[in-house]
CSV table of C-alpha atoms in Angstrom, one decimal:
chain,number,residue,atom,x,y,z
A,1,MET,CA,-17.9,32.8,9.0
A,2,THR,CA,-16.7,33.6,5.5
A,3,LYS,CA,-13.3,35.1,4.9
A,4,HIS,CA,-14.5,37.2,2.0
A,5,THR,CA,-16.3,40.5,2.3
A,6,ALA,CA,-17.6,43.1,-0.2
A,7,LEU,CA,-15.0,45.4,-1.6
A,8,PRO,CA,-14.6,48.9,0.0
A,9,GLY,CA,-17.3,51.2,-1.1
A,10,PHE,CA,-19.6,48.4,-2.5
A,11,ARG,CA,-22.7,47.1,-0.9
A,12,ASP,CA,-24.3,43.7,-0.2
A,13,PHE,CA,-28.1,43.9,-0.4
A,14,TYR,CA,-29.6,41.5,2.1
A,15,PRO,CA,-33.4,41.1,1.8
A,16,GLU,CA,-34.0,44.0,4.2
A,17,GLU,CA,-31.7,46.3,2.3
A,18,MET,CA,-33.0,45.1,-1.0
A,19,SER,CA,-36.5,45.9,0.2
A,20,ARG,CA,-35.5,49.5,1.0
A,21,ARG,CA,-33.7,49.7,-2.4
A,22,GLN,CA,-36.9,48.5,-4.1
A,23,GLN,CA,-38.9,51.1,-2.2
A,24,ILE,CA,-36.8,53.8,-3.9
A,25,PHE,CA,-36.9,52.1,-7.3
A,26,GLU,CA,-40.7,51.8,-7.2
A,27,ALA,CA,-40.9,55.6,-6.5
A,28,TRP,CA,-38.5,56.3,-9.4
A,29,HIS,CA,-40.5,54.1,-11.8
A,30,GLU,CA,-43.8,55.6,-10.8
A,31,VAL,CA,-42.6,59.2,-11.2
A,32,ALA,CA,-41.0,58.4,-14.6
A,33,ARG,CA,-44.4,57.0,-15.7
A,34,ARG,CA,-46.4,59.9,-14.3
A,35,PHE,CA,-44.2,62.5,-16.0
A,36,GLY,CA,-44.2,60.7,-19.4
A,37,PHE,CA,-40.6,59.5,-19.6
A,38,ASP,CA,-39.6,56.4,-21.6
A,39,LEU,CA,-37.2,54.0,-19.9
A,40,TYR,CA,-33.8,53.2,-21.5
A,41,ASP,CA,-30.5,51.7,-20.5
A,42,GLY,CA,-27.0,51.3,-21.9
A,43,PRO,CA,-24.0,49.1,-21.3
A,44,PRO,CA,-22.2,49.4,-17.9
A,45,LEU,CA,-18.9,49.4,-19.8
A,46,GLU,CA,-18.0,52.2,-22.3
A,47,ALA,CA,-15.0,53.5,-24.1
A,48,LEU,CA,-12.8,55.5,-21.8
A,49,GLU,CA,-12.6,58.2,-24.4
A,50,LEU,CA,-16.3,59.0,-24.0
A,51,TYR,CA,-15.8,60.2,-20.4
A,52,VAL,CA,-12.5,61.9,-21.1
A,53,GLU,CA,-14.1,63.9,-24.0
A,54,LYS,CA,-16.9,65.1,-21.7
A,55,SER,CA,-15.0,65.8,-18.5
A,56,GLY,CA,-11.3,66.0,-19.4
A,57,PRO,CA,-8.4,63.7,-18.6
A,58,GLU,CA,-8.5,64.3,-14.9
A,59,ILE,CA,-11.7,62.2,-14.8
A,60,VAL,CA,-9.6,59.1,-15.2
A,61,ASN,CA,-8.4,59.3,-11.6
A,62,GLN,CA,-12.1,58.8,-10.5
A,63,LEU,CA,-12.8,55.8,-12.8
A,64,PHE,CA,-12.6,52.1,-12.7
A,65,ASN,CA,-10.8,51.8,-16.1
A,66,PHE,CA,-8.6,49.2,-17.7
A,67,THR,CA,-7.5,47.8,-21.1
A,68,ASP,CA,-9.8,45.0,-22.2
A,69,LYS,CA,-8.7,41.8,-23.9
A,70,GLY,CA,-9.3,43.5,-27.3
A,71,GLY,CA,-6.8,46.2,-26.4
A,72,ARG,CA,-9.5,48.8,-25.9
A,73,GLU,CA,-9.3,51.4,-23.2
A,74,VAL,CA,-12.6,51.1,-21.3
A,75,ALA,CA,-14.3,52.2,-18.0
A,76,LEU,CA,-17.2,51.2,-15.9
A,77,ARG,CA,-19.7,54.0,-16.3
A,78,PRO,CA,-19.4,56.7,-13.7
A,79,GLU,CA,-22.5,58.6,-15.0
A,80,MET,CA,-25.2,58.1,-17.6
A,81,THR,CA,-25.2,61.4,-19.5
A,82,PRO,CA,-22.4,60.5,-22.0
A,83,THR,CA,-24.2,57.2,-22.8
A,84,LEU,CA,-27.4,59.2,-23.2
A,85,VAL,CA,-25.8,61.6,-25.6
A,86,ARG,CA,-24.2,58.8,-27.6
A,87,MET,CA,-27.5,56.9,-27.9
A,88,VAL,CA,-29.8,59.8,-28.6
A,89,GLY,CA,-27.2,61.3,-31.0
A,90,ALA,CA,-27.3,58.2,-33.1
A,91,ARG,CA,-31.1,58.4,-33.7
A,92,ILE,CA,-32.1,62.0,-33.0
A,93,LYS,CA,-33.1,62.8,-36.6
A,94,GLY,CA,-36.0,60.4,-36.5
A,95,MET,CA,-37.2,61.0,-33.0
A,96,PRO,CA,-40.2,63.2,-32.0
A,97,ARG,CA,-39.2,66.0,-29.7
A,98,PRO,CA,-38.9,66.6,-27.0
A,99,VAL,CA,-37.2,63.3,-26.1
A,100,ARG,CA,-38.1,62.3,-22.5
A,101,TRP,CA,-35.9,59.5,-21.3
A,102,ALA,CA,-35.4,57.9,-17.9
A,103,SER,CA,-32.8,55.4,-16.7
A,104,MET,CA,-31.9,53.8,-13.4
A,105,PRO,CA,-28.3,52.6,-13.9
A,106,GLN,CA,-25.7,51.4,-11.4
A,107,LEU,CA,-22.8,53.7,-11.6
A,108,PHE,CA,-19.1,53.3,-10.4
A,109,ARG,CA,-16.6,55.9,-9.3
A,110,TYR,CA,-13.2,55.3,-7.6
A,111,GLU,CA,-13.7,57.9,-4.9
A,112,LYS,CA,-12.9,58.2,-1.2
A,113,GLN,CA,-15.8,56.7,0.8
A,114,GLN,CA,-17.7,59.0,3.1
A,115,ARG,CA,-21.3,59.4,4.4
A,116,GLY,CA,-23.6,59.6,1.4
A,117,ARG,CA,-20.9,58.6,-1.1
A,118,LEU,CA,-19.8,55.2,-2.1
A,119,ARG,CA,-17.9,53.7,-5.0
A,120,GLU,CA,-21.1,52.4,-6.5
A,121,HIS,CA,-24.7,53.6,-6.4
A,122,PHE,CA,-27.9,53.5,-8.3
A,123,GLN,CA,-29.3,56.7,-9.8
A,124,LEU,CA,-32.5,57.9,-11.4
A,125,ASN,CA,-31.7,60.0,-14.5
A,126,LEU,CA,-34.4,62.0,-16.2
A,127,ASP,CA,-33.5,64.0,-19.3
A,128,ILE,CA,-35.4,66.1,-21.7
A,129,ILE,CA,-33.8,66.7,-25.1
A,130,GLY,CA,-34.9,69.1,-27.8
A,131,GLU,CA,-36.8,71.7,-25.6
A,132,GLU,CA,-35.9,75.3,-24.8
A,133,SER,CA,-39.0,76.3,-22.8
A,134,VAL,CA,-38.5,77.1,-19.2
A,135,LEU,CA,-41.5,75.0,-18.5
A,136,ALA,CA,-39.4,72.0,-19.2
A,137,ASP,CA,-36.9,73.2,-16.5
A,138,ALA,CA,-39.8,73.5,-14.0
A,139,ASP,CA,-41.3,70.2,-14.9
A,140,LEU,CA,-38.0,68.5,-14.5
A,141,LEU,CA,-37.5,69.8,-10.9
A,142,ALA,CA,-41.2,68.9,-10.2
A,143,ALA,CA,-40.4,65.3,-11.1
A,144,ALA,CA,-37.5,65.1,-8.7
A,145,LEU,CA,-39.6,66.6,-5.9
A,146,ASP,CA,-42.5,64.3,-6.7
A,147,VAL,CA,-40.2,61.3,-6.0
A,148,LEU,CA,-39.6,62.7,-2.5
A,149,ARG,CA,-43.3,63.4,-2.0
A,150,LEU,CA,-44.2,59.9,-3.1
A,151,LEU,CA,-41.7,58.5,-0.5
A,152,GLY,CA,-43.5,60.5,2.3
A,153,LEU,CA,-41.2,63.5,2.5
A,154,GLY,CA,-42.4,67.1,2.4
A,155,PRO,CA,-41.2,70.7,2.2
A,156,GLY,CA,-40.3,70.5,5.9
A,157,ASP,CA,-37.9,67.7,5.2
A,158,VAL,CA,-36.2,68.9,1.9
A,159,VAL,CA,-35.6,72.0,-0.1
A,160,ALA,CA,-34.6,72.6,-3.7
A,161,ARG,CA,-32.1,75.4,-4.1
A,162,VAL,CA,-32.2,77.0,-7.6
A,163,SER,CA,-30.0,79.3,-9.6
A,164,ASP,CA,-29.2,80.1,-13.2
A,165,ARG,CA,-25.7,80.0,-14.7
A,166,ARG,CA,-26.7,82.7,-17.1
A,167,LEU,CA,-27.7,85.0,-14.2
A,168,LEU,CA,-24.4,84.3,-12.5
A,169,HIS,CA,-22.5,85.0,-15.7
A,170,GLY,CA,-24.4,88.3,-16.2
A,171,THR,CA,-23.8,89.6,-12.6
A,172,LEU,CA,-20.1,88.6,-12.6
A,173,VAL,CA,-19.5,90.4,-15.9
A,174,GLN,CA,-21.1,93.5,-14.4
A,175,GLU,CA,-18.7,93.2,-11.5
A,176,GLY,CA,-15.7,93.2,-13.8
A,177,VAL,CA,-14.9,89.5,-14.2
A,178,LYS,CA,-13.6,88.8,-17.7
A,179,GLU,CA,-15.4,86.3,-19.9
A,180,ALA,CA,-12.3,84.0,-20.0
A,181,ASP,CA,-12.2,84.0,-16.1
A,182,LEU,CA,-15.9,83.2,-15.6
A,183,PRO,CA,-15.4,79.4,-15.1
A,184,LEU,CA,-12.8,80.1,-12.4
A,185,ALA,CA,-15.0,82.7,-10.7
A,186,LEU,CA,-17.9,80.2,-10.8
A,187,SER,CA,-15.7,77.6,-9.2
A,188,VAL,CA,-15.0,80.0,-6.3
A,189,ILE,CA,-18.7,80.7,-5.8
A,190,ASP,CA,-19.3,76.9,-5.8
A,191,LYS,CA,-17.1,76.6,-2.8
A,192,ILE,CA,-18.6,79.4,-0.7
A,193,GLU,CA,-20.1,76.9,1.8
A,194,ARG,CA,-17.1,74.6,1.9
A,195,GLU,CA,-14.0,76.9,2.2
A,196,PRO,CA,-13.0,79.8,4.4
A,197,ARG,CA,-13.8,83.3,3.0
A,198,PRO,CA,-10.1,84.5,3.0
A,199,GLU,CA,-9.2,81.5,0.7
A,200,LEU,CA,-12.0,82.4,-1.7
A,201,LEU,CA,-10.9,86.0,-1.8
A,202,GLU,CA,-7.3,84.9,-2.5
A,203,ARG,CA,-8.6,82.8,-5.5
A,204,LEU,CA,-10.5,85.8,-6.8
A,205,ALA,CA,-7.4,88.0,-6.4
A,206,ARG,CA,-5.5,85.6,-8.7
A,207,LEU,CA,-8.0,86.7,-11.4
A,208,GLY,CA,-7.1,90.3,-10.8
A,209,ILE,CA,-10.1,91.1,-8.6
A,210,ASP,CA,-9.2,93.3,-5.7
A,211,ARG,CA,-10.4,92.5,-2.2
A,212,ALA,CA,-13.3,95.1,-2.2
A,213,ARG,CA,-14.7,93.8,-5.5
A,214,GLY,CA,-14.1,90.2,-4.3
A,215,GLU,CA,-16.1,90.8,-1.2
A,216,LYS,CA,-18.9,92.2,-3.4
A,217,ILE,CA,-18.9,89.2,-5.6
A,218,LEU,CA,-19.1,86.8,-2.7
A,219,ASP,CA,-21.9,88.9,-1.1
A,220,LEU,CA,-24.0,89.0,-4.2
A,221,THR,CA,-24.7,85.3,-3.8
A,222,ALA,CA,-26.9,86.3,-0.8
A,223,LEU,CA,-29.1,88.6,-2.8
A,224,ASP,CA,-32.7,87.8,-3.7
A,225,ARG,CA,-34.1,88.3,-7.2
A,226,ALA,CA,-35.7,91.6,-6.4
A,227,GLU,CA,-32.4,93.1,-5.2
A,228,LEU,CA,-30.5,91.6,-8.2
A,229,ARG,CA,-33.0,93.3,-10.5
A,230,ARG,CA,-32.5,96.6,-8.7
A,231,ARG,CA,-28.7,96.5,-8.8
A,232,TYR,CA,-28.2,95.0,-12.2
A,233,GLY,CA,-31.3,96.0,-14.1
A,234,SER,CA,-29.3,97.8,-16.7
A,235,SER,CA,-27.9,94.5,-18.0
A,236,PRO,CA,-30.1,92.8,-20.6
A,237,ALA,CA,-28.5,89.4,-19.8
A,238,VAL,CA,-29.4,89.7,-16.1
A,239,VAL,CA,-32.9,90.9,-16.8
A,240,GLU,CA,-33.5,88.1,-19.2
A,241,ALA,CA,-32.3,85.5,-16.7
A,242,LEU,CA,-34.4,87.0,-13.9
A,243,ASP,CA,-37.5,87.1,-16.1
A,244,ARG,CA,-36.9,83.4,-17.0
A,245,LEU,CA,-36.6,82.6,-13.3
A,246,ASP,CA,-39.9,84.4,-12.5
A,247,ASP,CA,-41.6,82.2,-15.0
A,248,TYR,CA,-39.9,79.1,-13.6
A,249,PHE,CA,-41.0,79.7,-10.0
A,250,GLU,CA,-44.5,80.6,-11.1
A,251,ALA,CA,-44.7,77.3,-12.9
A,252,LEU,CA,-43.4,75.3,-9.9
A,253,ALA,CA,-46.0,77.0,-7.7
A,254,ALA,CA,-48.8,76.1,-10.1
A,255,LEU,CA,-47.4,72.5,-10.1
A,256,GLY,CA,-47.8,72.4,-6.3
A,257,PHE,CA,-44.2,72.9,-5.2
A,258,ALA,CA,-44.0,76.6,-4.1
A,259,ASP,CA,-43.0,75.6,-0.6
A,260,TRP,CA,-40.3,73.2,-1.7
A,261,VAL,CA,-38.1,75.7,-3.7
A,262,VAL,CA,-35.9,78.7,-2.9
A,263,PHE,CA,-33.7,80.9,-5.1
A,264,ASP,CA,-30.0,80.6,-4.1
A,265,MET,CA,-27.2,82.1,-6.1
A,266,LYS,CA,-24.7,79.9,-4.4
A,267,ILE,CA,-25.9,76.9,-6.4
A,268,VAL,CA,-23.5,76.6,-9.3
A,269,ARG,CA,-23.2,72.8,-10.0
A,270,GLY,CA,-19.5,72.3,-10.4
A,271,LEU,CA,-19.7,70.5,-13.7
A,272,ALA,CA,-18.7,72.9,-16.5
A,273,TYR,CA,-21.2,71.7,-19.0
A,274,TYR,CA,-24.3,73.3,-17.3
A,275,THR,CA,-25.5,76.4,-19.2
A,276,GLY,CA,-28.8,77.5,-17.6
A,277,ILE,CA,-31.1,76.9,-14.7
A,278,VAL,CA,-29.5,74.5,-12.1
A,279,PHE,CA,-30.7,73.1,-8.9
A,280,GLU,CA,-29.7,70.9,-5.9
A,281,ILE,CA,-32.0,69.3,-3.4
A,282,PHE,CA,-30.9,69.1,0.3
A,283,ASP,CA,-32.4,68.0,3.5
A,284,ARG,CA,-33.7,71.0,5.5
A,285,LYS,CA,-31.4,70.3,8.4
A,286,GLY,CA,-28.3,70.5,6.2
A,287,GLU,CA,-26.9,67.3,7.6
A,288,LEU,CA,-26.5,65.3,4.4
A,289,ARG,CA,-24.9,65.8,1.0
A,290,ALA,CA,-27.1,66.9,-1.9
A,291,ILE,CA,-29.9,64.4,-2.5
A,292,CYS,CA,-30.3,65.3,-6.2
A,293,GLY,CA,-28.9,67.8,-8.7
A,294,GLY,CA,-29.2,68.8,-12.3
A,295,GLY,CA,-30.1,71.5,-14.7
A,296,ARG,CA,-29.8,72.6,-18.3
A,297,TYR,CA,-26.8,71.6,-20.4
A,298,ASP,CA,-27.6,73.0,-23.9
A,299,GLY,CA,-24.1,72.7,-25.3
A,300,LEU,CA,-23.3,69.1,-24.5
A,301,PHE,CA,-24.8,67.4,-27.5
A,302,SER,CA,-22.9,69.8,-29.8
A,303,SER,CA,-19.6,69.0,-28.2
A,304,LEU,CA,-20.0,65.2,-27.9
A,305,ALA,CA,-22.3,64.3,-30.8
A,306,GLY,CA,-22.0,67.2,-33.2
A,307,ILE,CA,-25.7,68.0,-32.9
A,308,ASP,CA,-27.0,71.4,-31.8
A,309,VAL,CA,-29.9,70.5,-29.5
A,310,PRO,CA,-31.0,71.9,-26.1
A,311,ALA,CA,-31.1,69.5,-23.2
A,312,LEU,CA,-31.6,69.3,-19.5
A,313,GLY,CA,-31.6,66.6,-16.9
A,314,PHE,CA,-30.8,65.4,-13.3
A,315,GLY,CA,-29.2,62.6,-11.4
A,316,PHE,CA,-30.9,61.3,-8.3
A,317,GLY,CA,-28.8,58.8,-6.3
A,318,ASP,CA,-30.0,56.2,-3.9
A,319,VAL,CA,-27.4,56.5,-1.2
A,320,VAL,CA,-28.2,59.9,0.3
A,321,LEU,CA,-31.9,59.3,-0.3
A,322,GLY,CA,-31.7,56.1,1.6
A,323,GLU,CA,-30.0,57.8,4.5
A,324,LEU,CA,-32.7,60.5,4.6
A,325,LEU,CA,-35.5,57.9,4.5
A,326,LYS,CA,-33.9,56.0,7.4
A,327,GLU,CA,-33.5,59.2,9.5
A,328,ARG,CA,-37.1,60.2,8.9
A,329,LYS,CA,-38.2,56.6,9.7
A,330,LEU,CA,-39.8,56.3,6.2
A,331,ALA,CA,-37.6,53.4,5.0
A,332,ARG,CA,-39.0,49.9,4.8
A,333,THR,CA,-37.8,48.0,7.9
A,334,GLU,CA,-38.1,44.5,6.5
A,335,ALA,CA,-38.3,42.4,3.4
A,336,ARG,CA,-41.8,42.1,2.0
A,337,PRO,CA,-43.2,38.6,2.8
A,338,ALA,CA,-45.4,36.5,0.6
A,339,ASP,CA,-49.2,37.2,0.8
A,340,LEU,CA,-50.1,33.8,2.1
A,341,ALA,CA,-49.0,30.2,2.8
A,342,ILE,CA,-50.7,27.0,1.7
A,343,VAL,CA,-50.4,24.2,4.2
A,344,ALA,CA,-51.5,20.7,3.2
A,345,VAL,CA,-52.7,18.5,6.0
A,346,ASP,CA,-51.2,15.3,4.5
A,347,GLU,CA,-49.8,13.8,1.3
A,348,SER,CA,-53.2,12.8,-0.1
A,349,VAL,CA,-54.1,16.4,-0.9
A,350,ARG,CA,-50.7,17.6,-2.0
A,351,ALA,CA,-51.5,17.7,-5.7
A,352,GLU,CA,-54.7,19.6,-5.1
A,353,ALA,CA,-53.0,22.0,-2.8
A,354,LEU,CA,-50.3,22.7,-5.5
A,355,ARG,CA,-53.0,23.3,-8.1
A,356,THR,CA,-54.4,25.9,-5.7
A,357,VAL,CA,-51.0,27.5,-5.3
A,358,SER,CA,-50.7,27.7,-9.1
A,359,ARG,CA,-54.1,29.4,-9.4
A,360,LEU,CA,-53.3,31.9,-6.7
A,361,ARG,CA,-49.9,32.8,-8.1
A,362,ALA,CA,-51.4,33.2,-11.6
A,363,ALA,CA,-53.7,35.8,-10.0
A,364,GLY,CA,-50.7,37.8,-8.9
A,365,LEU,CA,-50.5,36.7,-5.2
A,366,GLY,CA,-47.3,35.7,-3.5
A,367,VAL,CA,-47.7,32.2,-2.2
A,368,VAL,CA,-45.4,29.8,-0.4
A,369,PHE,CA,-45.8,26.2,0.9
A,370,PRO,CA,-43.7,23.8,3.0
A,371,TYR,CA,-41.5,21.6,1.0
A,372,ARG,CA,-41.4,19.0,3.7
A,373,ALA,CA,-44.1,17.5,5.9
A,374,ALA,CA,-43.6,19.0,9.4
A,375,GLY,CA,-47.1,19.2,10.9
A,376,VAL,CA,-49.7,21.9,10.4
A,377,GLY,CA,-48.9,23.7,13.6
A,378,LYS,CA,-45.2,24.0,12.9
A,379,ALA,CA,-45.9,25.1,9.3
A,380,LEU,CA,-48.3,27.8,10.5
A,381,LYS,CA,-45.8,29.0,13.1
A,382,ALA,CA,-43.1,29.3,10.5
A,383,ALA,CA,-45.4,31.2,8.1
A,384,GLY,CA,-46.2,33.7,10.9
A,385,ALA,CA,-42.6,34.1,11.9
A,386,ALA,CA,-41.9,35.0,8.2
A,387,GLY,CA,-44.4,37.9,8.4
A,388,ILE,CA,-47.1,36.2,6.3
A,389,ARG,CA,-50.5,37.4,7.3
A,390,GLU,CA,-52.7,34.5,6.1
A,391,ALA,CA,-52.5,30.7,5.6
A,392,ILE,CA,-54.9,28.3,3.8
A,393,VAL,CA,-55.1,25.0,5.6
A,394,PHE,CA,-55.8,22.3,3.0
A,395,GLY,CA,-57.2,18.9,4.0
A,396,PRO,CA,-59.2,16.1,2.5
A,397,ASP,CA,-62.6,17.7,3.5
A,398,GLU,CA,-61.6,21.0,1.8
A,399,ALA,CA,-60.4,19.1,-1.3
A,400,ALA,CA,-63.7,17.3,-1.5
A,401,SER,CA,-66.0,20.3,-0.8
A,402,GLY,CA,-64.1,23.0,-2.7
A,403,GLU,CA,-64.0,25.2,0.4
A,404,LEU,CA,-60.9,26.8,1.8
A,405,VAL,CA,-60.1,27.3,5.5
A,406,VAL,CA,-58.3,30.7,5.8
A,407,ARG,CA,-56.5,31.4,9.0
A,408,ASP,CA,-55.5,34.9,10.1
A,409,LEU,CA,-52.0,34.2,11.5
A,410,ALA,CA,-51.9,37.4,13.7
A,411,ALA,CA,-55.4,37.1,15.2
A,412,GLY,CA,-55.6,33.3,15.2
A,413,THR,CA,-59.1,33.3,13.7
A,414,GLU,CA,-60.4,31.2,10.9
A,415,ARG,CA,-63.0,31.7,8.1
A,416,ARG,CA,-64.3,29.5,5.3
A,417,THR,CA,-64.6,30.6,1.7
A,418,THR,CA,-64.2,29.3,-1.8
A,419,LEU,CA,-61.2,29.8,-4.1
A,420,GLU,CA,-63.2,32.0,-6.4
A,421,GLN,CA,-64.4,34.2,-3.6
A,422,TYR,CA,-60.9,34.4,-2.2
A,423,LEU,CA,-59.5,35.5,-5.5
A,424,LYS,CA,-62.2,38.1,-5.9
A,425,GLU,CA,-61.5,39.5,-2.4
A,426,ALA,CA,-57.7,39.6,-3.1
A,427,GLY,CA,-58.3,41.4,-6.4
A,428,ASP,CA,-60.4,44.0,-4.6
A,429,ARG,CA,-57.6,44.5,-2.1
A,430,THR,CA,-54.8,44.8,-4.5
A,431,GLY,CA,-56.6,46.3,-7.5
A,432,ARG,CA,-55.4,43.5,-9.7
């Protein structure tokens, strides 16, 4: 038994875990392709200043940061958005808009471990840059939900909770919150489901909001869009935000996700750079952390890259998603085996058997063969134990005739065919 183990908050991916990770990655790649996003990546190590400029000096406590051998202050990337802004900002003038980019980086944060949160994770990032239309907001959430649908989940398993920071701003101003105090008021609303109500009222009181008005502010987060329109319809900012949300939900319904989405004013997204529609996706039972979250961040390119361009995006981590898939018994339970094994009867046909292996692999099949002579029966038993469904037994007669003996390792039956016919059948099965 080794004396070394993985560091706290980091994971070893044995073949079974790697198979489950690959299941998630395949869904991410497929949805990025379906929705027309181009893949990109950046370095896992960036200048510390990039993250401090975006999130403030307090972010340093959550980073793996150090001084490198060149004397530079650097950090392992905790998120992908700053790298995205840096990369797009360098070339935006020559890029057709909207820019639709996808990445699947490994991210690192020095945080307390808990269920659904580790010190490293993989994350799908989809971002749309240079588009103001609310249809882009709807399409972005549709992409996140399509990942879940592709993995076998449905509206009975998950729900996307949607709000709009502009709507929150408008209603809070109507309730007497000063513009300068809006960030603090939003932080209070963001904690409604995590902190006792008296503490939230005390936080609002520090902003000069009396208890009665504080109660009203907390209660407004339970209102639906129709009631918000009735109460605050005199505010142009509120009406504009509600009209935008009507278009948003209508688009999501047309895209097939009406049952997956609800309006919820309690969704704020704690990050201060969000400016418009925001969302978080949760399991319906409410047992896990948010599965995915994102929204519109129109001012970030201006502050980090000096470019005034609208943008929106989301981060979709693999940790909580993996937990949900396991709970719903949708996660892969084992590593994927090879498609078949080639078993040579004796050394006289080894070269011909290896040529057959080469042909099959070139056709896209996963093929293994014994490296040592151990008897046909033992080799077939080992292949079956590894989960391989078929084996080709290769002897002198088969080498001379060009026929293959294909054994179904589960059923124990055999059939004869040719290599060309086998390749054709395999192509028909796999679509290759």
